[in-house]
Coordinates of C-alpha atoms and ligand atoms in Angstrom, one line a residue:
X224 CA -6.9 -19.3 -0.3
X225 CA -8.8 -16.1 0.5
X226 CA -11.5 -15.3 -2.2
X227 CA -12.3 -12.2 -4.1
X228 CA -15.4 -10.1 -3.1
X229 CA -17.8 -9.5 -6.0
X230 CA -21.5 -8.5 -5.7
X231 CA -21.5 -9.2 -2.0
X232 CA -20.1 -12.7 -2.3
X233 CA -16.7 -14.3 -1.9
X234 CA -15.7 -16.0 -5.1
X235 CA -12.8 -17.5 -7.0
X236 CA -14.4 -16.0 -10.0
X237 CA -12.9 -17.0 -13.4
X238 CA -9.4 -16.7 -12.0
X239 CA -6.8 -19.1 -13.5
X240 CA -4.5 -19.9 -10.7
X241 CA -3.5 -18.1 -7.5
X242 CA -1.0 -15.6 -6.1
X243 CA 0.9 -16.4 -3.0
X244 CA 1.3 -13.7 -0.4
X245 CA 4.6 -13.7 1.4
X246 CA 5.6 -12.3 4.8
X247 CA 8.6 -10.0 4.0
X248 CA 10.1 -10.5 7.5
X249 CA 10.4 -14.3 7.2
X250 CA 9.9 -15.0 3.4
X251 CA 7.2 -17.5 4.5
X252 CA 4.0 -17.8 2.5
X253 CA 1.0 -16.4 4.5
X254 CA -1.8 -17.3 2.2
X255 CA -2.9 -17.0 -1.4
X256 CA -5.6 -15.1 -3.4
X257 CA -7.1 -15.8 -6.8
X258 CA -5.2 -14.5 -9.8
X259 CA -8.1 -12.4 -11.1
X260 CA -8.4 -11.4 -14.8
X261 CA -10.5 -9.3 -17.2
X262 CA -13.6 -11.6 -16.7
X263 CA -13.5 -11.0 -13.0
X264 CA -13.2 -7.3 -13.6
X265 CA -16.2 -7.5 -15.9
X266 CA -18.3 -9.2 -13.2
X267 CA -17.3 -6.6 -10.6
X268 CA -18.1 -3.7 -13.0
X269 CA -21.5 -5.2 -13.7
X270 CA -22.2 -5.6 -10.0
X271 CA -20.9 -2.0 -9.3
X272 CA -23.1 -0.6 -12.1
X273 CA -26.2 -2.3 -10.7
X274 CA -25.5 -1.2 -7.2
X275 CA -24.9 2.4 -8.3
X276 CA -28.6 2.7 -9.4
X277 CA -29.7 2.7 -5.8
X278 CA -26.5 3.8 -3.9
X279 CA -26.5 7.1 -5.7
X280 CA -30.1 7.8 -4.7
X281 CA -29.7 6.7 -1.1
X282 CA -30.6 9.5 1.4
X283 CA -27.7 11.2 3.1
X284 CA -28.7 10.0 6.6
X285 CA -28.7 6.4 5.7
X286 CA -25.5 6.5 3.6
X287 CA -23.7 8.5 6.4
X288 CA -24.7 5.9 9.0
X289 CA -23.5 3.1 6.8
X290 CA -20.1 4.8 6.4
X291 CA -19.8 5.4 10.1
X292 CA -20.5 1.7 10.6
X293 CA -17.5 0.9 8.4
X294 CA -15.4 3.0 10.8
X295 CA -16.7 1.3 13.9
X296 CA -16.1 -2.1 12.4
X297 CA -12.5 -1.1 11.6
X298 CA -12.1 -0.1 15.2
X299 CA -13.7 -3.3 16.6
X300 CA -11.4 -5.4 14.3
X301 CA -8.4 -3.2 14.9
X302 CA -6.2 -5.9 16.6
X303 CA -6.7 -8.5 13.8
X304 CA -6.2 -5.9 11.1
X305 CA -3.0 -4.5 12.6
X306 CA -1.6 -8.0 13.0
X307 CA -2.4 -9.0 9.4
X308 CA -1.1 -5.8 8.0
X309 CA 2.2 -6.3 9.9
X310 CA 2.4 -9.8 8.5
X311 CA 1.8 -8.9 4.9
X312 CA 3.4 -5.5 4.7
X313 CA 6.2 -5.7 7.2
X314 CA 6.4 -2.3 8.9
X315 CA 6.4 -2.1 12.7
X316 CA 3.2 -2.6 14.7
X317 CA 3.1 1.0 16.0
X318 CA 3.1 2.3 12.4
X319 CA 0.3 -0.1 11.5
X320 CA -1.8 0.9 14.5
X321 CA -1.5 4.5 13.2
X322 CA -2.5 3.3 9.7
X323 CA -5.6 1.7 11.1
X324 CA -6.5 4.8 13.1
X325 CA -6.3 6.8 9.9
X326 CA -8.5 4.3 8.1
X327 CA -11.3 4.5 10.7
X328 CA -11.2 8.2 10.9
X329 CA -11.2 8.7 7.2
X330 CA -14.5 6.8 6.9
X331 CA -15.9 8.9 9.8
X332 CA -14.6 12.1 8.2
X333 CA -16.1 11.4 4.7
X334 CA -19.3 10.1 6.2
X335 CA -20.0 13.6 7.5
X336 CA -18.5 15.5 4.6
X337 CA -20.7 13.5 2.2
X338 CA -23.8 14.9 3.7
X339 CA -22.5 18.4 4.1
X340 CA -23.1 19.7 0.6
X341 CA -24.2 18.7 -2.9
X342 CA -23.3 21.8 -4.7
X343 CA -24.4 25.4 -4.6
X344 CA -27.0 27.9 -5.7
X345 CA -25.9 30.8 -7.9
X346 CA -27.7 34.1 -8.7
X347 CA -30.0 33.6 -11.8
X348 CA -29.6 35.8 -14.9
X349 CA -33.3 36.7 -14.7
X350 CA -35.7 36.8 -11.8
X351 CA -37.9 34.0 -13.2
X352 CA -35.0 31.6 -13.3
X353 CA -33.3 29.3 -10.8
X354 CA -29.7 28.2 -11.3
X355 CA -27.9 25.7 -9.2
X356 CA -24.8 23.5 -9.4
X357 CA -25.0 19.8 -8.6
X358 CA -22.0 17.7 -7.5
X359 CA -22.8 14.3 -8.7
X360 CA -21.2 10.8 -8.5
X361 CA -19.5 9.4 -11.6
X362 CA -20.6 5.8 -11.3
X363 CA -18.2 2.9 -10.8
X364 CA -14.8 4.0 -9.6
X365 CA -11.7 1.8 -10.0
X366 CA -9.4 2.1 -7.0
X367 CA -5.9 0.7 -7.7
X368 CA -3.9 0.6 -4.6
X369 CA -0.1 0.0 -3.8
X370 CA 1.3 -2.2 -1.0
X371 CA 3.1 0.4 1.2
X372 CA 0.0 1.7 3.0
X373 CA -2.5 -0.8 1.6
X374 CA -5.5 0.2 3.8
X375 CA -4.8 3.9 4.3
X376 CA -4.5 4.5 0.6
X377 CA -7.5 2.4 -0.1
X378 CA -9.5 4.3 2.5
X379 CA -8.4 7.7 1.0
X380 CA -10.1 6.6 -2.2
X381 CA -13.0 4.4 -1.1
X382 CA -14.4 6.6 1.6
X383 CA -14.8 9.8 -0.5
X384 CA -15.9 7.8 -3.5
X385 CA -18.7 6.1 -1.6
X386 CA -19.6 9.3 0.3
X387 CA -20.1 11.0 -3.1
X388 CA -22.4 8.2 -4.2
X389 CA -20.1 6.1 -6.4
X390 CA -19.6 2.4 -6.1
X391 CA -16.1 1.0 -6.2
X392 CA -13.9 -1.8 -7.4
X393 CA -10.7 -2.2 -5.3
X394 CA -7.7 -3.7 -6.9
X395 CA -5.2 -4.2 -4.1
X396 CA -1.6 -4.8 -4.7
X397 CA -0.8 -8.4 -5.4
X398 CA 1.7 -8.2 -2.5
X399 CA -0.8 -7.0 0.1
X400 CA -4.4 -8.2 -0.8
X401 CA -5.2 -10.0 2.5
X402 CA -6.1 -6.9 4.5
X403 CA -8.3 -5.6 1.8
X404 CA -10.2 -8.9 1.7
X405 CA -10.4 -8.9 5.5
X406 CA -12.0 -5.5 5.3
X407 CA -14.5 -6.8 2.7
X408 CA -15.4 -9.7 5.1
X409 CA -15.6 -7.8 8.3
X410 CA -16.0 -4.0 7.6
X411 CA -17.8 -3.7 4.3
X412 CA -20.2 -6.6 4.7
X413 CA -23.2 -4.5 5.8
X414 CA -23.1 -2.4 2.6
X415 CA -25.5 -3.3 -0.2
X416 CA -24.1 -5.9 -2.5
X417 CA -22.0 -4.5 -5.3
X418 CA -21.2 -1.1 -3.6
X419 CA -17.7 -2.4 -2.7
X420 CA -16.0 -5.1 -4.8
X421 CA -12.5 -6.4 -4.4
X422 CA -10.7 -8.0 -7.4
X423 CA -7.3 -9.5 -6.7
X424 CA -4.6 -10.1 -9.3
X425 CA -1.6 -8.7 -11.0
X426 CA -1.5 -5.2 -12.4
X427 CA -1.3 -6.3 -16.0
X428 CA -4.1 -8.9 -15.6
X429 CA -6.6 -7.3 -13.3
X430 CA -5.6 -3.6 -13.0
X431 CA -5.3 -2.9 -16.7
X432 CA -8.7 -4.3 -17.7
X433 CA -10.1 -2.0 -15.0
X434 CA -8.3 1.0 -16.3
X435 CA -9.5 0.2 -19.9
X436 CA -13.1 -0.7 -19.0
X437 CA -15.6 1.6 -20.8
X438 CA -18.0 1.5 -17.8
X439 CA -15.4 2.7 -15.2
X440 CA -15.3 6.5 -15.7
X441 CA -12.8 7.2 -12.9
X442 CA -9.5 5.5 -12.1
X443 CA -8.1 6.5 -8.7
X444 CA -4.6 5.2 -8.6
X445 CA -1.7 5.4 -6.2
X446 CA 1.6 3.8 -7.3
X447 CA 4.7 4.3 -9.4
X448 CA 5.1 6.9 -12.1
X449 CA 5.6 4.2 -14.8
X450 CA 2.3 2.5 -14.0
X451 CA 0.6 5.8 -13.7
X452 CA 1.8 6.8 -17.2
X453 CA 0.6 3.4 -18.6
X454 CA -2.8 3.8 -17.0
X455 CA -3.1 7.4 -18.3
X456 CA -2.3 6.2 -21.8
X457 CA -5.3 3.8 -21.7
X458 CA -7.6 6.1 -19.9
X459 CA -7.0 9.5 -21.6
X460 CA -8.4 8.6 -25.0
X461 CA -11.6 7.4 -23.2
X462 CA -11.9 10.8 -21.4
X463 CA -11.8 9.1 -18.0
X464 CA -11.3 11.1 -14.9
X465 CA -7.8 10.3 -13.7
X466 CA -6.8 10.6 -10.1
X467 CA -3.1 9.8 -10.0
X468 CA -0.9 9.8 -6.9
X469 CA 2.5 8.9 -8.1
X470 CA 6.1 8.8 -6.9
X471 CA 8.3 11.3 -5.2
X472 CA 11.8 12.3 -4.3
X473 CA 11.1 14.5 -1.3
X474 CA 13.8 16.6 0.2
X475 CA 14.4 17.8 3.8
X476 CA 16.4 21.1 4.2
X477 CA 18.0 21.6 7.6
X478 CA 18.5 25.3 8.2
X479 CA 21.5 26.6 10.2
X480 CA 19.4 27.5 13.2
X481 CA 18.1 23.9 13.7
X482 CA 19.2 21.9 16.7
X483 CA 21.4 19.0 15.5
X484 CA 19.9 16.3 17.8
X485 CA 16.3 17.3 17.0
X486 CA 17.1 17.6 13.3
X487 CA 18.7 14.1 13.4
X488 CA 15.5 12.6 14.9
X489 CA 13.2 14.4 12.4
X490 CA 15.3 13.4 9.4
X491 CA 15.5 9.8 10.5
X492 CA 11.8 9.6 11.0
X493 CA 11.1 11.2 7.6
X494 CA 13.5 9.0 5.8
X495 CA 13.1 5.7 7.6
X496 CA 9.5 5.2 8.6
X497 CA 8.2 2.1 6.8
X498 CA 11.8 1.4 5.9
X499 CA 11.8 4.4 3.6
X500 CA 9.0 3.0 1.5
X501 CA 6.7 6.0 1.8
X502 CA 5.9 8.2 -1.3
X503 CA 6.7 11.2 0.9
X504 CA 9.9 9.6 2.4
X505 CA 12.7 12.1 2.7
X506 CA 15.1 10.8 0.0
X507 CA 17.4 13.8 -0.1
X508 CA 18.8 15.8 2.8
X509 CA 20.4 19.2 2.4
X510 CA 22.6 20.5 5.2
X511 CA 24.3 23.9 5.6
X512 CA 28.0 23.8 4.9
X513 CA 29.2 25.7 8.0
X514 CA 27.5 23.2 10.3
X515 CA 27.7 20.1 8.1
X516 CA 30.0 18.2 10.5
X517 CA 27.6 18.6 13.5
X518 CA 24.5 17.7 11.6
X519 CA 26.2 14.7 9.9
X520 CA 27.5 13.3 13.2
X521 CA 24.1 13.7 14.9
X522 CA 22.3 11.9 12.1
X523 CA 24.8 9.1 11.9
X524 CA 24.7 8.5 15.6
X525 CA 20.9 8.5 15.8
X526 CA 20.5 6.2 12.7
X527 CA 23.0 3.8 14.2
X528 CA 20.9 3.5 17.3
X529 CA 17.8 2.3 15.4
X530 CA 16.8 -1.3 15.7
X531 CA 16.2 -3.3 12.6
X532 CA 13.9 -6.4 12.9
X533 CA 10.5 -7.9 12.3
X534 CA 7.5 -5.6 12.5
X535 CA 5.8 -7.8 15.1
X536 CA 8.5 -7.1 17.7
X537 CA 7.5 -4.1 19.7
X538 CA 11.1 -2.8 19.9
X539 CA 11.6 -2.7 16.2
X540 CA 12.1 0.7 14.7
X541 CA 12.7 -0.3 11.1
X542 CA 11.2 -3.4 9.5
X543 CA 12.0 -5.3 6.3
X544 CA 11.5 -4.1 2.8
X545 CA 8.5 -5.5 0.9
X546 CA 10.5 -7.7 -1.5
X547 CA 13.8 -8.7 -2.9
X548 CA 13.5 -6.6 -6.1
X549 CA 12.8 -3.5 -4.0
X550 CA 15.9 -4.2 -1.9
X551 CA 17.9 -4.7 -5.1
X552 CA 17.0 -1.1 -6.2
X553 CA 18.3 0.5 -3.0
X554 CA 21.4 -1.7 -3.3
X555 CA 22.0 -0.5 -6.8
X556 CA 21.6 3.2 -5.9
X557 CA 24.0 2.9 -2.9
X558 CA 26.5 1.0 -5.0
X559 CA 26.4 3.5 -7.9
X560 CA 26.9 6.4 -5.4
X561 CA 29.7 4.6 -3.7
X562 CA 31.4 3.8 -7.0
X563 CA 31.2 7.5 -7.9
X564 CA 32.8 8.8 -4.8
X565 CA 30.1 8.9 -2.1
X566 CA 30.9 7.7 1.4
X567 CA 28.7 5.3 3.3
X568 CA 28.8 6.5 7.0
X569 CA 26.6 3.7 8.3
X570 CA 24.7 0.8 6.8
X571 CA 25.0 0.2 3.1
X572 CA 24.5 -3.6 3.4
X573 CA 22.2 -6.4 4.4
X574 CA 22.2 -7.1 8.2
X575 CA 24.4 -10.1 9.2
X576 CA 22.2 -11.1 12.0
X577 CA 19.0 -11.6 10.0
X578 CA 19.3 -14.4 7.6
X579 CA 15.7 -14.4 6.4
X580 CA 13.6 -11.5 5.3
X581 CA 14.2 -8.6 2.9
X582 CA 16.2 -6.4 5.3
X583 CA 18.6 -3.6 4.5
X584 CA 20.4 -1.6 7.1
X585 CA 19.4 2.1 7.4
X586 CA 22.1 3.8 5.4
X587 CA 23.6 7.3 5.7
X588 CA 25.7 8.6 2.8
X589 CA 27.7 11.8 2.3
X590 CA 29.5 13.2 -0.7
X591 CA 26.5 12.7 -3.0
X592 CA 25.4 15.0 -5.8
X593 CA 22.5 15.4 -8.3
X594 CA 24.2 13.3 -11.0
X595 CA 23.8 10.2 -8.8
X596 CA 20.7 7.9 -9.0
X597 CA 20.3 8.1 -5.2
X598 CA 19.6 11.9 -5.6
X599 CA 17.5 11.7 -8.8
X600 CA 15.4 8.5 -8.9
X601 CA 13.0 7.2 -6.3
X602 CA 15.0 4.8 -4.1
X603 CA 12.1 3.7 -1.9
X604 CA 14.3 2.2 0.8
X605 CA 16.1 3.1 4.0
X606 CA 18.7 5.6 2.7
X607 CA 19.6 9.0 4.0
X608 CA 21.9 10.8 1.5
X609 CA 23.3 14.1 2.8
X610 CA 24.4 16.9 0.5
X611 CA 25.9 20.3 1.6
X612 CA 24.5 23.7 0.5
X613 CA 26.1 27.1 0.7
X614 CA 23.1 29.5 0.7
X615 CA 19.4 29.0 1.5
X616 CA 18.5 30.1 -2.0
X617 CA 20.7 27.3 -3.3
X618 CA 19.0 24.8 -1.0
X619 CA 15.6 25.7 -2.5
X620 CA 17.0 25.4 -6.0
X621 CA 18.3 21.9 -5.1
X622 CA 14.9 20.9 -3.7
X623 CA 13.2 22.0 -6.9
X624 CA 15.7 20.2 -9.1
X625 CA 13.6 17.1 -9.5
X626 CA 10.8 16.0 -11.8
X627 CA 8.7 15.1 -8.7
X628 CA 6.9 17.5 -6.4
X629 CA 5.1 15.6 -3.8
X630 CA 6.2 17.0 -0.4
X631 CA 9.1 18.9 1.1
X632 CA 10.3 19.4 4.7
X633 CA 12.1 22.4 6.3
X634 CA 13.6 22.2 9.8
X635 CA 13.9 25.8 11.1
X636 CA 12.4 28.4 13.3
X637 CA 13.5 31.3 11.1
X638 CA 10.3 32.9 9.8
X639 CA 12.0 34.5 6.7
X640 CA 13.4 31.2 5.6
X641 CA 10.1 29.4 6.3
X642 CA 8.2 31.9 4.2
X643 CA 10.7 31.7 1.4
X644 CA 10.5 27.9 1.5
X645 CA 6.7 27.5 1.4
X646 CA 6.4 30.1 -1.3
X647 CA 9.3 28.9 -3.6
X648 CA 9.3 25.1 -3.2
X649 CA 7.1 23.4 -5.8
X650 CA 5.5 20.6 -3.9
X651 CA 1.9 19.6 -2.8
X652 CA 2.7 19.5 0.9
X653 CA 5.2 21.6 2.9
X654 CA 6.1 20.4 6.3
X655 CA 7.8 22.7 8.7
X656 CA 9.4 21.0 11.8
X657 CA 7.0 18.0 11.8
X658 CA 7.6 15.9 8.7
X659 CA 5.0 13.6 7.2
X660 CA 2.1 14.6 9.5
X661 CA -1.1 14.6 7.5
X662 CA -4.5 16.2 8.4
X663 CA -7.9 14.8 7.5
X664 CA -9.0 18.2 6.2
X665 CA -5.7 19.0 4.5
X666 CA -5.5 17.9 0.8
X667 CA -2.6 15.5 0.1
X668 CA -1.0 15.1 -3.3
X669 CA 1.7 16.2 -5.7
X670 CA 2.8 18.6 -8.3
X671 CA 4.8 17.9 -11.5
X672 CA 5.4 14.1 -12.1
X673 CA 4.0 13.2 -8.7
X674 CA 0.5 13.5 -10.3
X675 CA -2.0 16.3 -9.7
X676 CA -4.6 14.4 -7.6
X677 CA -5.6 15.4 -4.1
X678 CA -6.7 13.1 -1.4
X679 CA -8.3 14.1 2.0
X680 CA -10.2 17.3 2.6
X681 CA -13.0 18.6 0.5
X682 CA -10.7 18.4 -2.4
X683 CA -10.5 14.6 -1.9
X684 CA -14.3 14.4 -2.1
X685 CA -14.4 16.6 -5.2
X686 CA -12.2 14.1 -7.1
X687 CA -15.2 11.8 -7.1
X688 CA -17.9 14.2 -8.0
X689 CA -18.6 15.8 -11.3
X690 CA -20.3 19.1 -11.9
X691 CA -23.7 19.7 -13.4
X692 CA -25.2 23.1 -13.8
X693 CA -29.1 23.3 -13.9
X694 CA -30.7 26.3 -15.5
X695 CA -34.5 26.4 -14.8
X696 CA -36.9 29.0 -16.0
X697 CA -40.2 28.8 -14.1
X698 CA -42.0 30.5 -17.1
X699 CA -42.0 28.5 -20.3
X700 CA -42.7 31.4 -22.7
X701 CA -41.5 32.8 -26.0
X702 CA -38.1 34.5 -25.7
X703 CA -37.1 37.6 -27.5
X704 CA -33.8 36.0 -28.5
X705 CA -35.4 32.8 -30.1
X706 CA -36.0 32.6 -33.9
X707 CA -37.1 34.3 -36.0
X708 CA -34.5 37.1 -35.6
X709 CA -35.5 40.7 -36.5
X710 CA -38.8 40.6 -34.7
X711 CA -40.2 44.0 -33.7
Ligands
NAD37 P1 3.0 -0.1 -8.7 O1 2.8 1.1 -9.7 O2 3.9 -1.2 -9.1 O3 1.7 -0.8 -8.3 C1 0.6 -0.1 -7.8 C2 -0.7 -0.8 -8.1 O4 -0.9 -0.7 -9.5 C3 -0.7 -2.3 -7.7 O5 -2.0 -2.6 -7.3 C4 -0.4 -2.9 -9.1 O6 -0.9 -4.3 -9.2 C5 -1.2 -2.0 -10.0 N1 -0.7 -2.1 -11.4 C6 0.6 -2.4 -11.8 N2 0.6 -2.4 -13.2 C7 -0.6 -2.0 -13.6 C8 -1.2 -1.7 -14.9 N3 -0.4 -1.9 -16.0 N4 -2.4 -1.3 -15.0 C9 -3.2 -1.1 -13.9 N5 -2.7 -1.4 -12.6 C10 -1.4 -1.8 -12.5 O7 3.5 0.6 -7.4 P2 3.9 -0.1 -6.0 O8 5.3 -0.7 -6.1 O9 2.8 -1.0 -5.5 O10 4.0 1.2 -5.0 C11 5.1 2.0 -4.8 C12 4.9 3.3 -5.6 O11 3.8 3.9 -5.2 C13 6.1 4.2 -5.4 O12 6.4 4.8 -6.6 C14 5.5 5.3 -4.5 O13 6.1 6.6 -4.6 C15 4.1 5.3 -5.0 N6 3.2 5.9 -3.9 C16 2.6 7.1 -4.1 C17 1.8 7.7 -3.2 C18 1.2 9.0 -3.3 O14 0.3 9.3 -2.6 N7 1.6 9.8 -4.3 C19 1.6 7.0 -2.0 C20 2.2 5.7 -1.8 C21 3.0 5.2 -2.8

């Protein structure tokens, strides 16, 4: 069993029992972690509170160096981390190599951004006065992380939170806690005790006490809409700062001018990276009616050529899904669409050649519409539903016809269409011709039910800083506007 990390020590804590972590490619148990509970959260919060006293006051030079050291340790443990991540999460090695590159660079980026500014000076109302704005850390930040990019989404919270002077408690997903604990052992071990804590456990038993804890003023959460709503219901009455990155139902629009082969490659990547288990996965594809046949054939041909298999094999394009219940969801969406008249052009079943592991064949459907689950609810699996549109305006209406607003993709080189798309689509990120490419300095997050938080960029740092205005008069003297009124 791998132990939790509280106050600089590895411990079983007060956990009752353990949680097994399974390899989704083989269904074999990899290891186990303690089934943490409210008492463990309490110990971690106390350790975070104690560490906060000095961490918040640490000089920028020292703190920056310590955060750069996290990045160098991630780089020096890259191979082990990539391997472990592939074992517990399942996606192909090349995707995990990219995830680790992002983790290291995120720590380097926020190390520097953290020392870049602490607020601003504003013109005082009177010459004898000095007014300035401080951007201050909140205290202990709860970072609740999902399984699909366990280290990247952890780094997008932990790096800015620490750079701003907060301490953190990480609650990794119960399905992928091993890489977070590896990071604690090998990459966070030089930080003062209590600055980073990792409490393992189920959401209801370890995540919820964190969300409810009176001494945790910020909850940074990435996960499903339902869990986000539950966390918000606990945190809102306590006036906590909520940083919610929730689900999506992202669309790709292929414009008439797009090249079919290129469009097929872009759509397949956007829909099938991490077996479609990305919050910004393309889950709806809109194709222009006059060229529907060409685009459909190109997409089906390309998707058929993709290789399904274990993430550890270098030739694998699409790996397993994270678990059986997640596979059951895509199966139910595909079956409902099929029963209501949609046509499955490829996939639509479990692979016959892989008896173990939670695999599902990359699936292309046509004849879908917005009454079907596959076009409305988050599928979070390897599905590419294609729907025809008759005008570009209609395509934009279809994109916006969703409660979510995380990202949206357009494939086109027509500037008028591009302008219309980025102005009229309600989503936090718009990708033109290069789906799902993020930028360290570019804020990432959603609109509508995708949650309003932003990660990365200066916006990502500001999520972990609160604002204090200081008004300072150098002259302590009687003011004409003090009591008593009516003075001559
Ligand atoms: P999830 O909501 O089931 O779990 C996420 C985390 O929350 C886990 O650590 C879990 O243990 C914890 N949790 C569960 N119940 C909790 C509770 N009651 N209180 C506190 N914590 C609790 O989500 P998941 O299945 O791990 O991840 C998939 C979801 O995440 C998808 O909906 C996906 O769209 C979303 N996601 C969003 C983004 C984004 O940036 N917007 C990125 C990746 C994933």
